[in-house]
Structures are given as C-alpha cells and as structure tokens.
Short mmCIF file of C-alpha atoms in Angstrom, two decimals:
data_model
loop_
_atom_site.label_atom_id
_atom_site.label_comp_id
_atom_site.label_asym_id
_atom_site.label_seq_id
_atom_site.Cartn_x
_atom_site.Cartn_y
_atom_site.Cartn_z
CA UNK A 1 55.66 197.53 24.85
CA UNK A 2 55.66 198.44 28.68
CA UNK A 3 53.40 195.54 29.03
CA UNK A 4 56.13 192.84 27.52
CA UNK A 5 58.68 194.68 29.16
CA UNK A 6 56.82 193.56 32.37
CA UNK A 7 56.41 189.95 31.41
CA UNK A 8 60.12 189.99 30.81
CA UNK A 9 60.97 191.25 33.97
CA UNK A 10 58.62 189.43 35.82
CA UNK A 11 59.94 186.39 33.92
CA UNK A 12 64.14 187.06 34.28
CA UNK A 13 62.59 187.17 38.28
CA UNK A 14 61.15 183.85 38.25
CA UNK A 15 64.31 182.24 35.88
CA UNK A 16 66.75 183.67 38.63
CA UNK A 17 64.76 182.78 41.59
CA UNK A 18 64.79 179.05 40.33
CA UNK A 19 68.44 179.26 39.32
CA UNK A 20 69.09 180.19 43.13
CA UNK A 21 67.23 177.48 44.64
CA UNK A 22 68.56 175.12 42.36
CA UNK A 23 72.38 176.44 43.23
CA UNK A 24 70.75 176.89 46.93
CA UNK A 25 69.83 173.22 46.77
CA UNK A 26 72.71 171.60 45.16
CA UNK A 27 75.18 173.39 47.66
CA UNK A 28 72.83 171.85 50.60
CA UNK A 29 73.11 168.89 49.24
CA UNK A 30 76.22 168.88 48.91
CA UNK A 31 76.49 169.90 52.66
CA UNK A 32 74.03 166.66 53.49
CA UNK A 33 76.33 164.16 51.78
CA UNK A 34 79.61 165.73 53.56
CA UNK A 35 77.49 164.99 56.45
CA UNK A 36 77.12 161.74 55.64
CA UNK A 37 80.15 161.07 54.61
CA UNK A 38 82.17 162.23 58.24
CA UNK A 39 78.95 160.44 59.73
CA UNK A 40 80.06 157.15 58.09
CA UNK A 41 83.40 157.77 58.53
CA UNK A 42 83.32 158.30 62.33
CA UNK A 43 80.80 155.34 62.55
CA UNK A 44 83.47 153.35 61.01
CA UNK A 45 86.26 155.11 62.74
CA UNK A 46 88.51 154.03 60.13
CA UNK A 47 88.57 150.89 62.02
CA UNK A 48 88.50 147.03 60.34
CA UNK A 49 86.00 144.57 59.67
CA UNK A 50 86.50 142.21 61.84
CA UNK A 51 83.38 140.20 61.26
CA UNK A 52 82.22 140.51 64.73
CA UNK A 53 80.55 143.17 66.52
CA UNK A 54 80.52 141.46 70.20
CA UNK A 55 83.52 140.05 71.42
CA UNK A 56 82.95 137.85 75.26
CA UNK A 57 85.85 136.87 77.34
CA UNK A 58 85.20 133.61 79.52
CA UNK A 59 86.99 134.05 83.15
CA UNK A 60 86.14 132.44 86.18
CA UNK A 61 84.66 133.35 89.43
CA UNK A 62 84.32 137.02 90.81
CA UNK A 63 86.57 136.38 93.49
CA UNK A 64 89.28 135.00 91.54
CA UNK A 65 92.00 136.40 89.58
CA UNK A 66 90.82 135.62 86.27
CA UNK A 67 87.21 138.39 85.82
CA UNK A 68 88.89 141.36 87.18
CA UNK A 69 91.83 140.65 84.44
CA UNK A 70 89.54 139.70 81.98
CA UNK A 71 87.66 143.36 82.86
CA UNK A 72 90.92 145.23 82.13
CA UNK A 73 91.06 143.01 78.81
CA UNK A 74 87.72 143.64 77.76
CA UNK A 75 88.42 147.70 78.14
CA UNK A 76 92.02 147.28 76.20
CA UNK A 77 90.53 145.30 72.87
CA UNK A 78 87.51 147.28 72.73
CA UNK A 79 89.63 150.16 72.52
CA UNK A 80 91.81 149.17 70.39
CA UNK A 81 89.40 147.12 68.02
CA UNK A 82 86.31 149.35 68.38
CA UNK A 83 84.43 145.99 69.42
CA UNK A 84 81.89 145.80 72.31
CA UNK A 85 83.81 144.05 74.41
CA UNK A 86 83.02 142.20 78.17
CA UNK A 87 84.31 139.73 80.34
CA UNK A 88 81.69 137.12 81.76
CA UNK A 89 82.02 134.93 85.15
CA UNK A 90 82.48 131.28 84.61
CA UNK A 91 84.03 128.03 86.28
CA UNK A 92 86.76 129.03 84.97
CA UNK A 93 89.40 127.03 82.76
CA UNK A 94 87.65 123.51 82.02
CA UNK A 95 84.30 125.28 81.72
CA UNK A 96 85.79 128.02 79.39
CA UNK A 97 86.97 125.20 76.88
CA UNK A 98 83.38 124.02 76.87
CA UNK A 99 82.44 127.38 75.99
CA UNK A 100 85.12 127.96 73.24
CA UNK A 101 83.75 124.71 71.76
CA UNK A 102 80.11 125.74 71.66
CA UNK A 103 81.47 129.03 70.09
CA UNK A 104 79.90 130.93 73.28
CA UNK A 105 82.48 132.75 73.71
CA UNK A 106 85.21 134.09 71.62
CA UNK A 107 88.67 134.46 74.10
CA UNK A 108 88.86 132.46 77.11
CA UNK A 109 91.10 132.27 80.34
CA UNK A 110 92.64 128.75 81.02
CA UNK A 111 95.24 127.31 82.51
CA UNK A 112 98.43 125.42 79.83
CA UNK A 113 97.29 122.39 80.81
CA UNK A 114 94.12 122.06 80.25
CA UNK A 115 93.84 123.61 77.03
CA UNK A 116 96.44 120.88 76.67
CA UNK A 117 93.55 118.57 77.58
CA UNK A 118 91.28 119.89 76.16
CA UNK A 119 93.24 119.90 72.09
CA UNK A 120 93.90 116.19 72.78
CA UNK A 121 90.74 115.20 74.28
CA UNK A 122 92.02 113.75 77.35
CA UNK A 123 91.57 113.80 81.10
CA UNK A 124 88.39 115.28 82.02
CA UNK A 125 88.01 115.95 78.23
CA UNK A 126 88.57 112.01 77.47
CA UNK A 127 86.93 111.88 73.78
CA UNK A 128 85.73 115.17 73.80
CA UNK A 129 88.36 116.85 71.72
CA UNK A 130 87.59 120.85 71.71
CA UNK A 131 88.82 121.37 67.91
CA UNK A 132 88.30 125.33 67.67
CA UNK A 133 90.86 126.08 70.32
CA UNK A 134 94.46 128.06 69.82
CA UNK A 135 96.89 129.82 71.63
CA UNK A 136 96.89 132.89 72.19
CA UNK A 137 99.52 133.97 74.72
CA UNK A 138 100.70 132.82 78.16
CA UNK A 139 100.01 135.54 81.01
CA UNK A 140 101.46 134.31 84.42
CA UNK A 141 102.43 131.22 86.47
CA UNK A 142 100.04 129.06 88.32
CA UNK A 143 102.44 127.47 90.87
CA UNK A 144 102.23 123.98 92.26
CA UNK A 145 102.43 124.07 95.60
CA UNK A 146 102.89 120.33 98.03
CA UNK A 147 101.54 122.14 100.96
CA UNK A 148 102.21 120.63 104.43
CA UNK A 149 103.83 121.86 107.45
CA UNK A 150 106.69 121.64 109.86
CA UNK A 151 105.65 118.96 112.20
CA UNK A 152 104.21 117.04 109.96
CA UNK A 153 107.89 115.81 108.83
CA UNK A 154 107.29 115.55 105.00
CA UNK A 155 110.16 117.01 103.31
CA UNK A 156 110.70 115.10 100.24
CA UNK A 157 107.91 114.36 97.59
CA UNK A 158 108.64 110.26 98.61
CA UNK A 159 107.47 111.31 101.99
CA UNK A 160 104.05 111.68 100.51
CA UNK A 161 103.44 108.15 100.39
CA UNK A 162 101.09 106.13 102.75
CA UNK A 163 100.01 109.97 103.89
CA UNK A 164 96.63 111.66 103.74
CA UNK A 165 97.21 114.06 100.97
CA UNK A 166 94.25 116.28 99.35
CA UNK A 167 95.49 116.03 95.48
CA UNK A 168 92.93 118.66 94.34
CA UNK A 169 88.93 118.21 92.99
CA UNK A 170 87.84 115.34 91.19
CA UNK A 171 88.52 116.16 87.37
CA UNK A 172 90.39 119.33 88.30
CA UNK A 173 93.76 120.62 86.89
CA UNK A 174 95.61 120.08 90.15
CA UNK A 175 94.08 116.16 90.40
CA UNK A 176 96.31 115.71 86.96
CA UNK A 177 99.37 118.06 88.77
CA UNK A 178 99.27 115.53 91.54
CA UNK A 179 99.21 112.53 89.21
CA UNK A 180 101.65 114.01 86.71
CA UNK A 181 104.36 114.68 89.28
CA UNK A 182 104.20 111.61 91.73
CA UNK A 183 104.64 109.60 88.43
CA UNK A 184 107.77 111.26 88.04
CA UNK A 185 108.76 109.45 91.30
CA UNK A 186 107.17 106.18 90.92
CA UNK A 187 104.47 106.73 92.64
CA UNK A 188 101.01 106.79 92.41
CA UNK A 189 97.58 108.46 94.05
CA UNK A 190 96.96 104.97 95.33
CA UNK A 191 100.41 105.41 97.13
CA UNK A 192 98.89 107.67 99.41
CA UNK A 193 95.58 108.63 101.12
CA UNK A 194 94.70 110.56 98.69
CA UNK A 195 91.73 112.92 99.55
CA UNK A 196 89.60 115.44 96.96
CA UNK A 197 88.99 118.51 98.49
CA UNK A 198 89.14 122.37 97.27
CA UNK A 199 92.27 124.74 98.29
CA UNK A 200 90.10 125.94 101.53
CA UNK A 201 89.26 122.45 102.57
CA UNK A 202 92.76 121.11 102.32
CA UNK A 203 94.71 123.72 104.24
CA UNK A 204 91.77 123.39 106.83
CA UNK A 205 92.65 119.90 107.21
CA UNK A 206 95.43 120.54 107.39
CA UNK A 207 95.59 122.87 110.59
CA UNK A 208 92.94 120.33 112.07
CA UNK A 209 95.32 117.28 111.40
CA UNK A 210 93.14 115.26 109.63
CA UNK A 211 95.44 115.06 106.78
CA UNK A 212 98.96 115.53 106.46
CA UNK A 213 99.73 117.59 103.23
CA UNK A 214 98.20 119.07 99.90
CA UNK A 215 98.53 119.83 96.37
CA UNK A 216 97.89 123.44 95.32
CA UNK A 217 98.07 124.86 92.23
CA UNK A 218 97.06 128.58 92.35
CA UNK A 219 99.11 131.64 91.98
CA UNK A 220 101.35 132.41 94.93
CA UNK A 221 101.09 133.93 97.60
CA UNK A 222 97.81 131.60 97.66
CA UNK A 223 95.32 133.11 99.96
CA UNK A 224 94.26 129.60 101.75
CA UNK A 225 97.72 128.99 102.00
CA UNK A 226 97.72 132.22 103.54
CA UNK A 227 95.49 131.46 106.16
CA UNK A 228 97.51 128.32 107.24
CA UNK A 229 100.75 130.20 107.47
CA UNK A 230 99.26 132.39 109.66
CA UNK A 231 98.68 129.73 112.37
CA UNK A 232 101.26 127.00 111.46
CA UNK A 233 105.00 126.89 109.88
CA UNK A 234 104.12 126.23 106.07
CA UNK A 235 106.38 123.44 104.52
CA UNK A 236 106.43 124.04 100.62
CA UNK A 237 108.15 120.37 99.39
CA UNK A 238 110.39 120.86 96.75
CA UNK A 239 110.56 119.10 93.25
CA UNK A 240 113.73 117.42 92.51
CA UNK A 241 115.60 119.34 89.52
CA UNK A 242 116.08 116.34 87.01
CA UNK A 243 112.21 115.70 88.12
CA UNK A 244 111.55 118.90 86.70
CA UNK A 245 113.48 118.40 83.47
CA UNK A 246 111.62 114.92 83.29
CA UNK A 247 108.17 116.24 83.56
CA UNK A 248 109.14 119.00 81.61
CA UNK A 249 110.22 117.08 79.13
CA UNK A 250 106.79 114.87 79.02
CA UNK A 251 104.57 117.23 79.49
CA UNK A 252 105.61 120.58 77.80
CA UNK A 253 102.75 122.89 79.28
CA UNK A 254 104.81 122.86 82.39
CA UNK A 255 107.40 125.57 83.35
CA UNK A 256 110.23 125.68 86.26
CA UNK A 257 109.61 127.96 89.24
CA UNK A 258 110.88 129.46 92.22
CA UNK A 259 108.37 130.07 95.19
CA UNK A 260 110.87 132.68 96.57
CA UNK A 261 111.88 133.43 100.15
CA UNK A 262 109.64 135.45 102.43
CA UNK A 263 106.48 133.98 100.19
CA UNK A 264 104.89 132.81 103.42
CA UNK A 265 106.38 133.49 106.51
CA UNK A 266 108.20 130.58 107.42
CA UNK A 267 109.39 129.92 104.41
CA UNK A 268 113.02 131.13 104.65
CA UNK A 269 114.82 129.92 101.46
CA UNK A 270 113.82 129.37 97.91
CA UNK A 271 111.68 126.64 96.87
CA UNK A 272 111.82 124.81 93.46
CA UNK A 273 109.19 123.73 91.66
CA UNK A 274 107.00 123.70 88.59
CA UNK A 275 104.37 126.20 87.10
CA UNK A 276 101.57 125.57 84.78
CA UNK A 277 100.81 129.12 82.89
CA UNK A 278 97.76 131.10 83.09
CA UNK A 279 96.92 131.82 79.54
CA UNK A 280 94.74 133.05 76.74
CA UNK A 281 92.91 131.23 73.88
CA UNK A 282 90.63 132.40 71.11
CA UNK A 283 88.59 130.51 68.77
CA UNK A 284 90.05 129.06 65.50
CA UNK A 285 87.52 131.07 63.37
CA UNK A 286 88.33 134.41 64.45
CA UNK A 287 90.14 136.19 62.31
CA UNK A 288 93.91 136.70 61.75
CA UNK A 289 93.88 140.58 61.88
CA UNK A 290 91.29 140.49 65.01
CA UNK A 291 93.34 138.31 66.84
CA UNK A 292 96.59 140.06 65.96
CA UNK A 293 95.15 143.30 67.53
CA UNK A 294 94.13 141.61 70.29
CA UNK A 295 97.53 140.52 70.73
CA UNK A 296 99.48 143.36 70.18
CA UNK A 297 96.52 145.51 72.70
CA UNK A 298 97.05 143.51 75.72
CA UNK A 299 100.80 142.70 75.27
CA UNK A 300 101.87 146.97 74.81
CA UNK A 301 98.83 148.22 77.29
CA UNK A 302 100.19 145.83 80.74
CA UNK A 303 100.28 149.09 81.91
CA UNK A 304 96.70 149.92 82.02
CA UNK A 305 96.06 146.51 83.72
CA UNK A 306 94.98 147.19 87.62
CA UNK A 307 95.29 143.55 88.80
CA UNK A 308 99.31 143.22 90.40
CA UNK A 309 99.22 139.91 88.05
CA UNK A 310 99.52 142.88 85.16
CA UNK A 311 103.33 143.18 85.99
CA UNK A 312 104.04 139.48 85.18
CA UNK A 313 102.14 139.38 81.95
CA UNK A 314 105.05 140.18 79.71
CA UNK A 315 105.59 140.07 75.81
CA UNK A 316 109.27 137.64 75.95
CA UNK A 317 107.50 135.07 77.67
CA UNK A 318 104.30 134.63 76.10
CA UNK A 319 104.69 131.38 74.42
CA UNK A 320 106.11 129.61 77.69
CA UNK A 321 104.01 126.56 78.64
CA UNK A 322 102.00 127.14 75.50
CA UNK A 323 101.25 123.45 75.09
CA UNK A 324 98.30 123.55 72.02
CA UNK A 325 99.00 125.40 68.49
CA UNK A 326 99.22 129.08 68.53
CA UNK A 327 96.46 131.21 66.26
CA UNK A 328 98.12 132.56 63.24
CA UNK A 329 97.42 136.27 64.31
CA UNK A 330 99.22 135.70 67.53
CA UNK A 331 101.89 134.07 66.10
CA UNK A 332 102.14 136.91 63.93
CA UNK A 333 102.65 139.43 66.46
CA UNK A 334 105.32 137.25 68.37
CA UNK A 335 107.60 136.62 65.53
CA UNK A 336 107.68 140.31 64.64
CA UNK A 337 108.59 140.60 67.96
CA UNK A 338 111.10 138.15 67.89
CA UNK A 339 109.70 136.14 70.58
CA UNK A 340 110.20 131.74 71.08
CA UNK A 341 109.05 129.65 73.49
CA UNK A 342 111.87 128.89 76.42
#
C-alpha cells in the first residue's frame, strides 16, 4: 500500500512536471512569435510595397547644382519611403534621359526642355524617342542669359548678327536656346559667327575679345558670368516681350524671367528674359503611390534642403515649364493641392 502510494506520488510528480514545461513552453512560444511579430513589423515599419528596394537619382557633375540637391533628395524619400535611396554623378540632363530610358535609374534631374526632347525624339534625341519618361515636378529656373558687355555695343538681340557669338556646346540645351530664340527674330546661327564653346570658354573670350557675346543658360548669378563681371561691365541683352509670348507660345517648356538688378554688378536695372525649368522626372513604371510620396516628401521638406536653390523649389509652381506628361502620382499630389500650370 505504501509502495503504490509511492508510485502515485512519484507519478502526480512526473504528470505535473510535464504539465509545467508544456505551459512553460507554450508561454515561450508564445513570447518567440510576439517577437517575431514586432520583428516583422518594425522590418516593415508599417511602410508600403513599393516594388523597389533601391531607388538612384541621376544628377550631374559634383560641382554643379544638380548632386548636392539630388543628396538632400535622396535623404528626404528614403525617409519618407523607407527606400535606400542615393544620388549618382552624371552629365547631367541629356545623359540622365539616356539613363531613364535604359531603366538605370529611377528619378532624374533635367532641364524642361530637354525632357521635351527627349518625349518627342528630337534634337540631340532625333529618332530616339525616350518612351518611359514623365513629369514629375519643376524645381527652379535655368535662365538664358545673351552675355556680352558694355563696349562691345550689342544691346538688342538683332545686334547679334554678323557677330562672333558662342551659342553653347554642340548638341547642348543652350545650342537649341540660341536657335529657338534668334528664330523668334528672323534670324538664324548662320546669321552670326556662331562659335561652340562651354560657359568658361565663352566668357573667356569674351574678356580676351575674340568674340563678341554669348548664350548662357545656367542658373543666375552664373559663376563664369561671375568671373567676367568682375573684370568687365556685363551687358545682359534683353528679350523683347511679345518675343517672349511668341516663343512661349511655340515652345511651352519655356517660362518668363527677370534677371533682377544688382545680379552682377553692373547690371543696374531689370532684365527680361526667358527661363527653361530645372526639373524632376521618374520612370513611367514606377508606381503611383511611390511616386506620390516622392512628391509630397520633397515638395513639404524644402526646408531640410541645404542648397540656397531649396528656397525656389516651391509647391504653386511645380508644373511651370513642364513641357512632357506628368506621372499620375505627381499629378495626384498637385491637384489635391490645387496646383495648374501658369
């Protein structure tokens, strides 16, 4: 009788012990999958699928305006998106239109026109239509400047003709500026002495006298132009008003401006003239919800952008210029904000 008494004991011991562990195991295991779950949860950070885990941003040169801003970009999406996010160094606007096309890249800096180009497949893109390319917003003007100087008596865009004028880089955005205005006076770059040299090389020649004027188009103040003012009076030629409205009118990537007062030193009163916009573009594929955020990141975070361009970039005049079709997501984010192109 003692002896079963034992066994029962010894047996109620063993039953609870395994009970225990069993309760002991089910609670850790229920422990491991809360784990998990916050695990999965932060890895997911209640974030979207986007369907992309890297996200590049084409900009230009490191000296240039367009990779520091495309820096600041890269930090504002991937926060807001949870993306891995960068900004890589290119030749800047043509090149990045090559790289939207081979779907290198997914958002790219350019300038109005030649995404404008680039959609139609003309100019330096002549046949080469780059089909996967949309709007996404406007940022800041890229001026045209008709760069000369006091002595050299130019002060009317007919002027130009029969003088040595640098009208920008073979194939570059500012050779079609050149062409694109002077046929808004009946003229043509075999009118002049037309030259093909970079911003540095014109205003040189320009202080040297071995040409008489050039065509910039680069934010203002312009740092070669700069560097002329500093050792000559600067003449910035204005653009007739109905000119304006003409080219305007013909080619709708461009935008009036004002190259104010005080811009370079010697130049005392206003100038008017015409912009193409610095802008961004994404790829057609990219989602409508992806590029949305990315919208809605940069245009309500200008204030985390360190680049002085930041306080131009501005939600109202976003679709200015625009010139190719906006992506949907974008488009989105500008009609909630009530936003039209000027």
């Amino acid at each position: 009788m003692k002896r079963k008494s034992l066994f029962l004991g010894a047996a109620l011991i063993i039953l609870l012990s395994i009970f225990l562990t069993a309760c002991g195991g089910s609670q850790k295991e229920g422990e491991n999958n809360s784990g998990s779950n916050k695990g999965t949860e932060k890895a997911e950070g209640g974030k979207k699928d986007y369907g992309i885990k890297f996200l590049s941003i084409a900009t230009g040169g490191t000296g240039g305006t367009y990779y520091p801003l495309g820096g600041n970009f890269a930090s504002i999406i991937q926060d807001a998106t949870g993306i891995d996010s960068n900004a890589v160094t290119s030749n800047a606007s043509a090149e990045n239109m090559a790289l939207i096309k081979k779907e290198e890249v997914e958002v790219a800096f350019t300038q109005t026109d030649i995404a404008t180009y680039a959609s139609e497949g003309t100019m330096m893109f002549n046949g080469e239509k780059v089909e996967n390319v949309r709007g996404l917003g406007t940022l800041y003007p890229e001026t045209i400047q008709i760069v000369t100087t006091a002595k050299s008596g130019i002060k009317s865009v007919e002027d130009l003709k029969g003088k040595s004028v640098s009208v920008g880089e073979a194939g570059s955005g500012t050779r079609a500026n050149a062409e694109q205005i002077l046929e808004m006076y009946g003229l043509t770059v075999d009118d002049l002495k037309a030259r093909n040299l970079s911003f540095d090389d014109s205003t040189t020649g320009i202080q040297d006298g071995t040409i008489d004027a050039a065509f910039i188009t680069a934010g203002t103040p312009t740092g070669a132009v700069e560097g002329l003012a500093a050792t000559e009076d600067v003449v910035i030629v204005p653009i007739d008003s109905d000119k304006i409205d003409s080219l305007i009118e013909k080619y709708p990537y461009y935008a009036k401006e004002t190259i104010g007062a005080g811009t370079y030193p010697s130049i005392k009163d206003d100038v008017e003239t015409v912009a193409v916009q610095a802008m961004l573009v994404v790829r057609s594929d990219l989602t409508d919800d992806l590029v949305y955020d990315i919208t809605k990141a940069i245009f309500e975070n200008t204030d985390k952008i360190g680049h002085a361009k930041g306080k131009l970039i501005k939600t109202e005049n976003a679709l200015n210029g625009m010139g190719i079709e906006i992506h949907p997501g974008a488009k989105k984010y500008f009609d909630e904000k009530g936003v039209s192109a000027k």
